[in-house]
Coordinates of N, CA and C in Angstrom, one line a residue:
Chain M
X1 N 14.5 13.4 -6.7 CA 14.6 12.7 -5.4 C 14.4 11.2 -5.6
X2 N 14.9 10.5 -4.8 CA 14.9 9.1 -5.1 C 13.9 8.7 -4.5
X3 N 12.9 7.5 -5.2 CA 12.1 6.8 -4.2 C 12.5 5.7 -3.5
X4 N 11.7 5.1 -2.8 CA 12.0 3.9 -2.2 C 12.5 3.0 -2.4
X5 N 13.5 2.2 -2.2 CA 14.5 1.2 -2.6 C 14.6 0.2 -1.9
X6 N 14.4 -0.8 -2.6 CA 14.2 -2.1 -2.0 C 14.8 -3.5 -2.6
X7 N 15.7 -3.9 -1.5 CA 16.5 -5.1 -2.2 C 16.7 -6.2 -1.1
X8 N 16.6 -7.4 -2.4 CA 16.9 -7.4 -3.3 C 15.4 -7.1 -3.8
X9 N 15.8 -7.4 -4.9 CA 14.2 -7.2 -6.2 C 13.4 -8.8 -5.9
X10 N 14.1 -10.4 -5.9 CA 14.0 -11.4 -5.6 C 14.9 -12.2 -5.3
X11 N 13.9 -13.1 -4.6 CA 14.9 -14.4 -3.6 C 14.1 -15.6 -3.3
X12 N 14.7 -16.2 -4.0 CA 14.6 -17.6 -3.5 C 14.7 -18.6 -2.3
X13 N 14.5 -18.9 -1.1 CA 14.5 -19.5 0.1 C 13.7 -20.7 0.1
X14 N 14.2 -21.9 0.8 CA 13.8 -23.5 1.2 C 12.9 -23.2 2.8
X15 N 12.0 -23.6 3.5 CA 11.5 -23.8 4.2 C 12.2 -23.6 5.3
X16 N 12.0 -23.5 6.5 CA 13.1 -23.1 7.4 C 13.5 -22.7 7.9
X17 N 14.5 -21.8 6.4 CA 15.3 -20.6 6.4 C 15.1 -19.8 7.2
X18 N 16.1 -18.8 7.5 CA 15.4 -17.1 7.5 C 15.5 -16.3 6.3
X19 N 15.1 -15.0 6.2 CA 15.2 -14.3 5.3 C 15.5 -12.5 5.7
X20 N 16.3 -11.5 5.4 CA 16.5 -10.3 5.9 C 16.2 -10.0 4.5
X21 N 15.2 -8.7 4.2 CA 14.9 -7.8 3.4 C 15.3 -6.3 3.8
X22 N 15.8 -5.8 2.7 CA 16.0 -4.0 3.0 C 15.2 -3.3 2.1
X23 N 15.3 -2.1 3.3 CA 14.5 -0.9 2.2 C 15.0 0.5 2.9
X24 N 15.3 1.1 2.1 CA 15.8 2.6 2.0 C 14.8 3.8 1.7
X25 N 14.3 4.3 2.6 CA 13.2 5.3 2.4 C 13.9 6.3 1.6
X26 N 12.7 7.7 0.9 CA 13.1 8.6 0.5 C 13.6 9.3 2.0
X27 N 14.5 10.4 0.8 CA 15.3 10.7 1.9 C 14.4 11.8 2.3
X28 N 14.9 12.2 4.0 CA 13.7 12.8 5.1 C 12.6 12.2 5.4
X29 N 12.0 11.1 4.9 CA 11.3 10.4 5.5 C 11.6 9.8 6.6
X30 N 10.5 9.7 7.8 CA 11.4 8.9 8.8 C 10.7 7.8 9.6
X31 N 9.1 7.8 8.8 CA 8.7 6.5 9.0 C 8.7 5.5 8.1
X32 N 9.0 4.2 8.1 CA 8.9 3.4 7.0 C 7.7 2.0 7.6
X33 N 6.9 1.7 6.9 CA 5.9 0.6 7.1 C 6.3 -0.9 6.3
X34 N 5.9 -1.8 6.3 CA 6.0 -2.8 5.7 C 4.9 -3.5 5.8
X35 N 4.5 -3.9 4.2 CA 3.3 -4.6 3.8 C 3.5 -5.6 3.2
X36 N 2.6 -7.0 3.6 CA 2.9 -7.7 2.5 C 1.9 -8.0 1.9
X37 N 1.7 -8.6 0.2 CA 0.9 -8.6 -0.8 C 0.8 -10.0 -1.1
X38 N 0.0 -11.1 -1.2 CA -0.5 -11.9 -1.5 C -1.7 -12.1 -3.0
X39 N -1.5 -13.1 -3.8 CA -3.1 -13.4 -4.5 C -4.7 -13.4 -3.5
X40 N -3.8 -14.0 -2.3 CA -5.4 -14.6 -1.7 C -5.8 -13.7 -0.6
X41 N -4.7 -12.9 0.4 CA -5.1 -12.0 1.0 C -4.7 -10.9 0.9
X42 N -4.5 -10.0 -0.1 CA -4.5 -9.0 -1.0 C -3.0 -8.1 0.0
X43 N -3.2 -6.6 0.1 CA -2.4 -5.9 0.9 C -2.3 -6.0 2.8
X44 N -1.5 -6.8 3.0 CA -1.8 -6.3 5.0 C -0.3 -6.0 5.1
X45 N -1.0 -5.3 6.4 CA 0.1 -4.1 7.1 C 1.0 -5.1 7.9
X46 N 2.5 -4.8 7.9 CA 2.9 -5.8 9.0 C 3.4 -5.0 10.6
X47 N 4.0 -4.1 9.6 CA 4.5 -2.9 11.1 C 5.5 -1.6 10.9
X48 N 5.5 -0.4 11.5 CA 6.0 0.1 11.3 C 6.4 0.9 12.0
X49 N 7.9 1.8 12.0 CA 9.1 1.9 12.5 C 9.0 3.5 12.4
X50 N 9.6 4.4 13.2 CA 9.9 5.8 13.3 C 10.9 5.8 14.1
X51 N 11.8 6.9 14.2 CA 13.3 6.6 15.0 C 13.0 5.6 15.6
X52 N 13.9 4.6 14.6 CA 14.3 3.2 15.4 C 13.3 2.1 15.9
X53 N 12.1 2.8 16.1 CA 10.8 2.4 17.5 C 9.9 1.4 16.7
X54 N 9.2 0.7 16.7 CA 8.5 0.0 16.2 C 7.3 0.8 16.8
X55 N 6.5 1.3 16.3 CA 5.0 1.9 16.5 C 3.8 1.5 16.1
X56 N 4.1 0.4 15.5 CA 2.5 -0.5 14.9 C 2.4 -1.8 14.7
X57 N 1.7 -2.6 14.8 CA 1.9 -4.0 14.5 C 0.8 -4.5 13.7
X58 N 1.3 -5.5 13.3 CA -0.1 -6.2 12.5 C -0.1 -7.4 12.9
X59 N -1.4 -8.1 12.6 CA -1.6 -9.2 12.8 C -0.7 -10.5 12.0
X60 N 0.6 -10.5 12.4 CA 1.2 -11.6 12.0 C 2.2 -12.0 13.0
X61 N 2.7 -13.3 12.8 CA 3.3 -14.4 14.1 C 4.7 -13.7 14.3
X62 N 5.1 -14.0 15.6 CA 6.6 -13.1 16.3 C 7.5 -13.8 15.2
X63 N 7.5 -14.5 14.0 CA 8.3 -14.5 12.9 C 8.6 -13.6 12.2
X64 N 8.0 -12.9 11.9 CA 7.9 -11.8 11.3 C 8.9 -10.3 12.4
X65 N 10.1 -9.9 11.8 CA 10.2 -9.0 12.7 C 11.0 -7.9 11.8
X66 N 11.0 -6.9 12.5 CA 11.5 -5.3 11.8 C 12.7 -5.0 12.9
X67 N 13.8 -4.1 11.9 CA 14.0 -2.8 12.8 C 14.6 -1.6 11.7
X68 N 14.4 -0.8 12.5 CA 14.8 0.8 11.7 C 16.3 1.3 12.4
X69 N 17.0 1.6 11.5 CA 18.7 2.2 11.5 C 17.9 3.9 11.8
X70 N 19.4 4.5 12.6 CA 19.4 6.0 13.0 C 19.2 6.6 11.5
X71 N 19.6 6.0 9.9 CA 19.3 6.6 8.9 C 18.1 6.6 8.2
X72 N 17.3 5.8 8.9 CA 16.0 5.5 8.7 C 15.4 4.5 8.0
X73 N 17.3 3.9 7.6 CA 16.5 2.2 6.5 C 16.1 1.4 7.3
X74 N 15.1 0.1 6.9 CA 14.8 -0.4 7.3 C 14.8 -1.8 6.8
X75 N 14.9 -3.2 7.8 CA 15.1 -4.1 7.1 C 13.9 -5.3 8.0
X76 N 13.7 -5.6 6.8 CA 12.6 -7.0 7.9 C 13.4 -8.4 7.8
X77 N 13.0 -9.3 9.1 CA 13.2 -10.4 8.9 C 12.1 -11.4 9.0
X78 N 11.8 -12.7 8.4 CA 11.2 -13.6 8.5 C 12.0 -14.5 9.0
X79 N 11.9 -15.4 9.9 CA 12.6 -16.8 10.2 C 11.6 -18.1 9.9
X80 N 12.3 -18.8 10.6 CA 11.7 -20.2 9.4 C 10.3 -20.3 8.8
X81 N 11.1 -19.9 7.8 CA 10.5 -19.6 6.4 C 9.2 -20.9 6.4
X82 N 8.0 -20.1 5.6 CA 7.2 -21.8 5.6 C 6.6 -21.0 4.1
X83 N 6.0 -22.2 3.8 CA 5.5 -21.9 2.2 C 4.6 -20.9 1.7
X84 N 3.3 -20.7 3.5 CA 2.5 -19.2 3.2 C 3.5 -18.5 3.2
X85 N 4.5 -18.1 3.4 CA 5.1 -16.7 3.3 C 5.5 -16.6 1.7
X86 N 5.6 -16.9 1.1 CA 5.7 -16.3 -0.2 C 5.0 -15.2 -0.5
X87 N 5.7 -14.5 -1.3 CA 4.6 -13.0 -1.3 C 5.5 -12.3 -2.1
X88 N 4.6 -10.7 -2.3 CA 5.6 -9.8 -2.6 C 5.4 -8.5 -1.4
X89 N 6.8 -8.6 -0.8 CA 7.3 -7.3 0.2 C 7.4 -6.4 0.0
X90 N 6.7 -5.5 0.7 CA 6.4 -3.7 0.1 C 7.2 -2.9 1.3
X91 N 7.6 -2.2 1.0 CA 7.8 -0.8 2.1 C 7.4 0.6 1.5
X92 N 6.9 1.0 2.3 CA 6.7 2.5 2.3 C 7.2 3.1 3.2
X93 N 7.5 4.5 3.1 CA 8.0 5.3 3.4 C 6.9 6.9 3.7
X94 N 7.2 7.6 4.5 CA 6.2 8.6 5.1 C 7.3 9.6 5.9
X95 N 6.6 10.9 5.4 CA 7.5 11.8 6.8 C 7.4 11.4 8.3
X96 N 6.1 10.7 8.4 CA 5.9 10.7 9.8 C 5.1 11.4 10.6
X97 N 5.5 11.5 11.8 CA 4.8 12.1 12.7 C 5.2 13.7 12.9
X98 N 4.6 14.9 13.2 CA 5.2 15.9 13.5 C 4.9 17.1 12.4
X99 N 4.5 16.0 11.4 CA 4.2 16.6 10.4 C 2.4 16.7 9.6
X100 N 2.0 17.7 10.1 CA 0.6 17.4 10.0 C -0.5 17.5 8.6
X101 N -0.9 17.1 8.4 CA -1.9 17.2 7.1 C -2.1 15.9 6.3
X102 N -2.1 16.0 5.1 CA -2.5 15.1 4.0 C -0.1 14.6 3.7
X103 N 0.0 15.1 3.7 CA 1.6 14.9 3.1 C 1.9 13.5 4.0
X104 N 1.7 13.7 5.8 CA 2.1 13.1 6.4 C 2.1 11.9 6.4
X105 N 0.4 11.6 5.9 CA 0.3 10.2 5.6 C 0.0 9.6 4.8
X106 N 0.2 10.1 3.4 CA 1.0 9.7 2.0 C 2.1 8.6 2.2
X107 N 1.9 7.4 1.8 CA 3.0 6.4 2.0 C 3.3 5.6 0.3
X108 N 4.9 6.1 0.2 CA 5.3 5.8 -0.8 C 5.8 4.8 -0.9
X109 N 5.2 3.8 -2.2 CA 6.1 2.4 -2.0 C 7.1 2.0 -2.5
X110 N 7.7 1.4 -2.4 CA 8.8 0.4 -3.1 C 8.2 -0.7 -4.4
X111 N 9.7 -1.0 -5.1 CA 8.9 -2.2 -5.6 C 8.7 -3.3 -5.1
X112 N 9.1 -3.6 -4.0 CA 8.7 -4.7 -3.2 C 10.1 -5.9 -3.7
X113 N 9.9 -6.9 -2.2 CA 10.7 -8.1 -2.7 C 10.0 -9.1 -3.0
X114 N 9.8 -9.9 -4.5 CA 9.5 -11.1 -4.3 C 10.5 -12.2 -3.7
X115 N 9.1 -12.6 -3.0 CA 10.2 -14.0 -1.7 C 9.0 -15.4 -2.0
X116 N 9.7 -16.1 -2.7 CA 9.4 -18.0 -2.9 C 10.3 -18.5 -1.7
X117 N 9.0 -19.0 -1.3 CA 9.3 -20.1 -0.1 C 9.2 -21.5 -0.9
X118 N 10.1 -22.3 -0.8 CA 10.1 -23.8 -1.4 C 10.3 -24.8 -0.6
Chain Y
X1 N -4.6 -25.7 4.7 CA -5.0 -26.2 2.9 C -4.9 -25.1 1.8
X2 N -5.4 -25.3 1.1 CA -5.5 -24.6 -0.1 C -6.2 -22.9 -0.2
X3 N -5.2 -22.2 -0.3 CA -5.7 -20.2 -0.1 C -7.0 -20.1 -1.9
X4 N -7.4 -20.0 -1.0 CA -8.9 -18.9 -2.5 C -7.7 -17.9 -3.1
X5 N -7.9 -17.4 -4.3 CA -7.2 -16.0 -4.6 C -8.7 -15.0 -4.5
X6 N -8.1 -14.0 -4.0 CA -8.9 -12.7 -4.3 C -9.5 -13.0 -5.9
X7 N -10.5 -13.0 -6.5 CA -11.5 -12.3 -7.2 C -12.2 -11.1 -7.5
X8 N -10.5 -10.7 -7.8 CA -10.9 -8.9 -8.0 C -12.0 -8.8 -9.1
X9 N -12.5 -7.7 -8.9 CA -13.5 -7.2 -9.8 C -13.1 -6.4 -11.4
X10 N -13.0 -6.2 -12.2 CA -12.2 -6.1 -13.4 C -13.4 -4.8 -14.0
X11 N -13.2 -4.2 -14.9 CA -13.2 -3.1 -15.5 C -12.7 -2.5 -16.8
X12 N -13.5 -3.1 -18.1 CA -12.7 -3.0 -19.2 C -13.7 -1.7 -19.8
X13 N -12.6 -1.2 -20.6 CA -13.0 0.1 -21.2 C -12.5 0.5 -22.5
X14 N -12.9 1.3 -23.5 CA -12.2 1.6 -24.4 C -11.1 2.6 -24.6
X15 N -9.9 3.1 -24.9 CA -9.7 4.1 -25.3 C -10.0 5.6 -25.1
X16 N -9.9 6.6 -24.4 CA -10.7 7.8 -24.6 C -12.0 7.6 -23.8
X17 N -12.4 6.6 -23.4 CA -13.8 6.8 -22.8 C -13.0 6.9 -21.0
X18 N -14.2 7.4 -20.4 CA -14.4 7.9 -18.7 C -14.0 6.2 -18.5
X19 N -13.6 6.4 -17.3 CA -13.6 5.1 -16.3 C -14.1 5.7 -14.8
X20 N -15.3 4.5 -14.5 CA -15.2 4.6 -12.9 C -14.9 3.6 -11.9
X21 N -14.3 3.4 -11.1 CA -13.7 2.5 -10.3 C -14.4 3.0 -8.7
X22 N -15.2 1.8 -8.2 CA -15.9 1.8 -7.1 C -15.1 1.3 -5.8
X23 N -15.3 1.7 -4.8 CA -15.0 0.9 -3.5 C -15.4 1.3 -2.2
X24 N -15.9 0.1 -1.4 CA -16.9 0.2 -0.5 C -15.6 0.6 0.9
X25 N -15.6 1.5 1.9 CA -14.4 0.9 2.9 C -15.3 0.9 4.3
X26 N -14.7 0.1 5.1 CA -15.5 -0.6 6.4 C -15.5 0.5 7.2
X27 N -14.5 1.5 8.1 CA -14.7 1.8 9.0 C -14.5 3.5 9.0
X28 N -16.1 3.6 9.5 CA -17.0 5.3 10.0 C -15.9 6.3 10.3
X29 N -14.8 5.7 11.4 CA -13.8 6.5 11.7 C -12.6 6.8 10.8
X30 N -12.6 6.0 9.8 CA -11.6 6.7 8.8 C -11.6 7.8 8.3
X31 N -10.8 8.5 8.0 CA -10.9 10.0 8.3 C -9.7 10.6 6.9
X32 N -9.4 9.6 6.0 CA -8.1 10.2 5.2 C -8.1 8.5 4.0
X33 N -8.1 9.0 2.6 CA -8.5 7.9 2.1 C -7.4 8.4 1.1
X34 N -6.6 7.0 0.6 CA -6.0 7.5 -1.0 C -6.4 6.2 -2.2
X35 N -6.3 6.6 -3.2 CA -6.6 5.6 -5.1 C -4.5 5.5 -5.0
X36 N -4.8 4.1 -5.1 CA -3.2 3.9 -5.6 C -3.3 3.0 -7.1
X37 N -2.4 3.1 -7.5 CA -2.5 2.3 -8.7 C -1.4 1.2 -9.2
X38 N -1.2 0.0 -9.1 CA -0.4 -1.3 -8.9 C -0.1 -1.5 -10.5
X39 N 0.8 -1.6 -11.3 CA 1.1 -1.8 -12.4 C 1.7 -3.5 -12.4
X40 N 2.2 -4.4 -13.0 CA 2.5 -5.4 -12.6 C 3.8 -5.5 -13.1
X41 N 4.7 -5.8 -11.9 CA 6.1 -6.1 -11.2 C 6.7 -4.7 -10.1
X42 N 5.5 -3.9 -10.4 CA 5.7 -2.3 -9.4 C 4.9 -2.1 -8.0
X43 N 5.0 -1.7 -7.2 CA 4.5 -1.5 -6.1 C 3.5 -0.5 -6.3
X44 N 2.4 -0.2 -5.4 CA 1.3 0.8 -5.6 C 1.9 2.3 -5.4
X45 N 1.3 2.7 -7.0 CA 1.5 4.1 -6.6 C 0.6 5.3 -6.7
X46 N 1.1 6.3 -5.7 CA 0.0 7.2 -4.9 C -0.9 8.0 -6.4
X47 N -1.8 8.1 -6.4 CA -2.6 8.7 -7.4 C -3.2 9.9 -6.9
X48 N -4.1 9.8 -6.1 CA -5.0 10.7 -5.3 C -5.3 10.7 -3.8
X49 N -5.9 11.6 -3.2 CA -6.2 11.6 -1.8 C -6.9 12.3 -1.4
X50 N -8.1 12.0 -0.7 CA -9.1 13.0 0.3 C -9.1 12.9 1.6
X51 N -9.4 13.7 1.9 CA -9.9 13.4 3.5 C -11.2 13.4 4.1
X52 N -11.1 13.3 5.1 CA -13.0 12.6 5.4 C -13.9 14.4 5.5
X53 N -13.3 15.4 5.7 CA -13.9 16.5 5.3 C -14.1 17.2 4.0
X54 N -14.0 16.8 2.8 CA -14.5 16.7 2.1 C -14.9 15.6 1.4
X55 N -15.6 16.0 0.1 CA -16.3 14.9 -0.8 C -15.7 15.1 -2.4
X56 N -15.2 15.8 -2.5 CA -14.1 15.9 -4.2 C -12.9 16.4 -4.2
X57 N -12.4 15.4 -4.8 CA -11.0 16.5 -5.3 C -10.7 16.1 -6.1
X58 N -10.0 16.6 -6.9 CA -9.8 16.7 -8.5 C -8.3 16.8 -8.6
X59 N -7.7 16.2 -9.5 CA -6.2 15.9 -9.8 C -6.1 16.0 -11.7
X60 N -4.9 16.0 -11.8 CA -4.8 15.5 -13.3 C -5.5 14.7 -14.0
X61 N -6.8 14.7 -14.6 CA -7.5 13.3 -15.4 C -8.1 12.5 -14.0
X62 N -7.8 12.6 -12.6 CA -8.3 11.8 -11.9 C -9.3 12.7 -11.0
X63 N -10.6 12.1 -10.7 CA -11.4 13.1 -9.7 C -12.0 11.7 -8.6
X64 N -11.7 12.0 -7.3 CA -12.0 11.4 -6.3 C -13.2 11.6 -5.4
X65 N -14.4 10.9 -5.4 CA -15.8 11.1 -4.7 C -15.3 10.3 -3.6
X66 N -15.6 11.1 -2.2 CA -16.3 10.3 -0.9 C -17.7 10.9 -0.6
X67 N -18.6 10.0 -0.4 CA -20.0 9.7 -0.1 C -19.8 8.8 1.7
X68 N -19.5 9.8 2.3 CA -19.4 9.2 3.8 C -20.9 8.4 4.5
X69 N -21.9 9.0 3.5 CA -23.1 8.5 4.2 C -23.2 7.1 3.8
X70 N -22.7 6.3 2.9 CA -22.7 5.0 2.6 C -21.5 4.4 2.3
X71 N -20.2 5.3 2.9 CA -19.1 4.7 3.0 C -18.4 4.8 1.7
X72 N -18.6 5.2 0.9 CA -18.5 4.7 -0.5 C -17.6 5.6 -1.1
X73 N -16.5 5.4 -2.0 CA -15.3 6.1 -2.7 C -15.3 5.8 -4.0
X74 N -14.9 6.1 -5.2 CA -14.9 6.3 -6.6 C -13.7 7.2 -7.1
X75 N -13.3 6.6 -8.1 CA -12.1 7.2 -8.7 C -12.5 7.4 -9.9
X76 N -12.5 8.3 -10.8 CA -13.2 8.8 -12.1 C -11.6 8.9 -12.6
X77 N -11.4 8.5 -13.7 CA -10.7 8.4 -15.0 C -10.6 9.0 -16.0
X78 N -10.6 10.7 -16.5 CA -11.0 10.9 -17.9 C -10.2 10.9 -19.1
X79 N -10.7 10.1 -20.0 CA -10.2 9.9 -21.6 C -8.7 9.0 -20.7
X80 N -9.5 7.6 -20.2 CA -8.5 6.3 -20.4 C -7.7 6.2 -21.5
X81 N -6.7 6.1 -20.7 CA -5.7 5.6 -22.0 C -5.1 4.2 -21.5
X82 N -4.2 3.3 -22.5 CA -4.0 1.8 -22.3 C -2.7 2.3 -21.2
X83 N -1.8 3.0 -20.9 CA -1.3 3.2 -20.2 C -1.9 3.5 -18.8
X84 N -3.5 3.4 -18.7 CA -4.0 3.1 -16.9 C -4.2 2.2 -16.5
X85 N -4.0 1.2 -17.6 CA -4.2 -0.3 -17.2 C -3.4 -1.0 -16.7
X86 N -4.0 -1.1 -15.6 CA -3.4 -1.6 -14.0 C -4.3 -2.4 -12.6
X87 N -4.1 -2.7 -11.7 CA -5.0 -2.8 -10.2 C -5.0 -1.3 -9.8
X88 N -6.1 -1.1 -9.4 CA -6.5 -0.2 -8.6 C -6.9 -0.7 -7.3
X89 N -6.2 0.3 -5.9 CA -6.7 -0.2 -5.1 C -6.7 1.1 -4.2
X90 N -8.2 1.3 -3.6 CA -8.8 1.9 -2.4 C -7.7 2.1 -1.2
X91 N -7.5 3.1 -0.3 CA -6.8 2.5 1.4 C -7.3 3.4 1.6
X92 N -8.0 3.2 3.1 CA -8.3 4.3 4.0 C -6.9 4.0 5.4
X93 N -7.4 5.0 6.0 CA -6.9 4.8 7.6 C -7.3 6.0 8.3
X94 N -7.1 5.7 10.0 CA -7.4 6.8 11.0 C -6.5 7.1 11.5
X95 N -6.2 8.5 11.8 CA -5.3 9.0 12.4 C -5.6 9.4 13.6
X96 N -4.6 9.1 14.8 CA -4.6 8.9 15.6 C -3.9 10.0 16.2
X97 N -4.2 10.3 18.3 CA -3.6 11.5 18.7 C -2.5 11.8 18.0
X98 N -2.2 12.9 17.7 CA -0.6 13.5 17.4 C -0.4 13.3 15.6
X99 N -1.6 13.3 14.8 CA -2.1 13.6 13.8 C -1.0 12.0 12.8
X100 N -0.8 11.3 13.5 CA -0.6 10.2 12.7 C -1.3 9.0 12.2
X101 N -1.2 7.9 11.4 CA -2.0 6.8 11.3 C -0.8 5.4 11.8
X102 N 0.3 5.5 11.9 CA 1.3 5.2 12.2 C 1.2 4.0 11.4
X103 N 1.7 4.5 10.0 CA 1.8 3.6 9.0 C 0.7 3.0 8.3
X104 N -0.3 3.0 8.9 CA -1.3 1.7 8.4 C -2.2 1.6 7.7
X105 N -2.0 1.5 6.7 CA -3.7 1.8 6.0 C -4.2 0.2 5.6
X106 N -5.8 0.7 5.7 CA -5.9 -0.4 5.2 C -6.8 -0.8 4.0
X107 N -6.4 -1.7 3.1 CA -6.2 -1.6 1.6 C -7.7 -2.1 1.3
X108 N -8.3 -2.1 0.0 CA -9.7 -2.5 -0.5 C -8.6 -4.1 -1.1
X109 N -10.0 -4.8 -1.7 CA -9.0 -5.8 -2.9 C -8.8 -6.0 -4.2
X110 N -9.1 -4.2 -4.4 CA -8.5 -3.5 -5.5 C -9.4 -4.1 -7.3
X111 N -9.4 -3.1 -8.0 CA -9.6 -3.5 -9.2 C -8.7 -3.4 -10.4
X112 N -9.4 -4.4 -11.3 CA -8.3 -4.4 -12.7 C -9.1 -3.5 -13.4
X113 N -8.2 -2.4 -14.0 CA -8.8 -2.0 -15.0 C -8.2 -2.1 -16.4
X114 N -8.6 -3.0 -17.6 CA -8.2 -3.2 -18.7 C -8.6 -2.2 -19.7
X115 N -7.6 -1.6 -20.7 CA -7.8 -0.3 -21.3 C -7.8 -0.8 -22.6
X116 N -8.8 -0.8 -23.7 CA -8.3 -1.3 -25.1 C -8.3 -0.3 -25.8
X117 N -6.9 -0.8 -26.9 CA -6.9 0.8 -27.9 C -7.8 0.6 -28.9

């Protein structure tokens, strides 16, 4: 079974910018989350998606935005890009909801996108 | 101005010997904890998992203590090898009506653990 897929791997962007990242959950999964990873503030949650829906948010600026396809990929965007956003971009992936126990909320990750803001 | 980096806590070991890796998590209502383990240029991956009704479980080489009365989680290591050397990092979260956490966990700031042969 394939895990989580995420592209590109890295990307380069000038201040500004925007930026669209993808990620491809395992397949039957149908929630996907997005985390981003820092040196200085380690793993935070940014939000995450089940049919299509945005169901969670984190504490970060309406820059930051998601949506989820009827196949369950998912892609985030950042807009004008500024220099704290550098990071590395995670997604996970999860059956979701409907599904009860320990399996449900196992979240598999990606290797994430590194994104340099310059 | 200028971001601090995290000052993870590090963890060197030899070879063959036990490893333990500590972590404190904040909040009473967490109810579902997992050990992930971060290799470098890979994203975290799933190691182990308990839930807040028990206090051990045991996996391949890895055994996971929750101590709910002081919050406190531990990932035991047996006969390290240089291939565990990686960040380790803690996530709890609460699950919410309709038995989800809806995505969120939230992470410790993880340790290094360095393995020498």
């Amino acid at each position: 079974k394939a895990g989580v897929t995420q592209t590109p791997r890295y990307l380069i962007k000038t201040r500004g910018q925007q930026v669209t990242l993808s990620c491809s959950p395992i397949s039957g999964h149908r929630s996907v989350s997005w985390y981003q990873q820092t040196p200085g503030q380690g793993l935070q949650f940014l939000f995450e998606y089940f049919s299509e829906t945005q169901r969670n948010k984190g504490n970060f600026p309406g820059r930051f935005s998601g949506r989820q396809f009827s196949n369950s990929r998912s892609e985030m965007n950042v807009s004008t890009l500024e220099l704290g956003d550098s990071a590395l971009y995670l997604c996970a992936s999860s059956l979701g909801a409907g599904a009860k126990g320990p399996t449900n909320e196992k979240l598999f990750f990606g290797s994430g996108t590194q994104l340099s803001v310059l | 101005g200028e971001s601090v980096g995290l000052h993870l806590p590090t963890l060197s070991v030899q070879e063959g010997d036990n490893s333990i890796i500590n972590c404190a998590y904040s909040n009473s209502a967490s109810d579902y904890f997992i050990w992930y383990k971060q290799e470098s240029g890979k994203g975290p991956q799933f190691i182990i998992d308990i839930r807040s009704n028990m206090d051990k479980r045991q996996g391949q080489r890895v055994t996971v203590l929750l101590n709910k009365t002081v919050k406190h989680l531990s990932l035991q290591i047996a006969a390290t090898q240089p291939g565990d050397s990686a960040v380790y990092f803690c996530a709890e979260n609460i699950r919410h009506a309709g038995g989800t956490s809806y995505g969120k966990l939230t992470f410790g700031q993880g340790t290094i653990l360095t393995v020498h042969p």
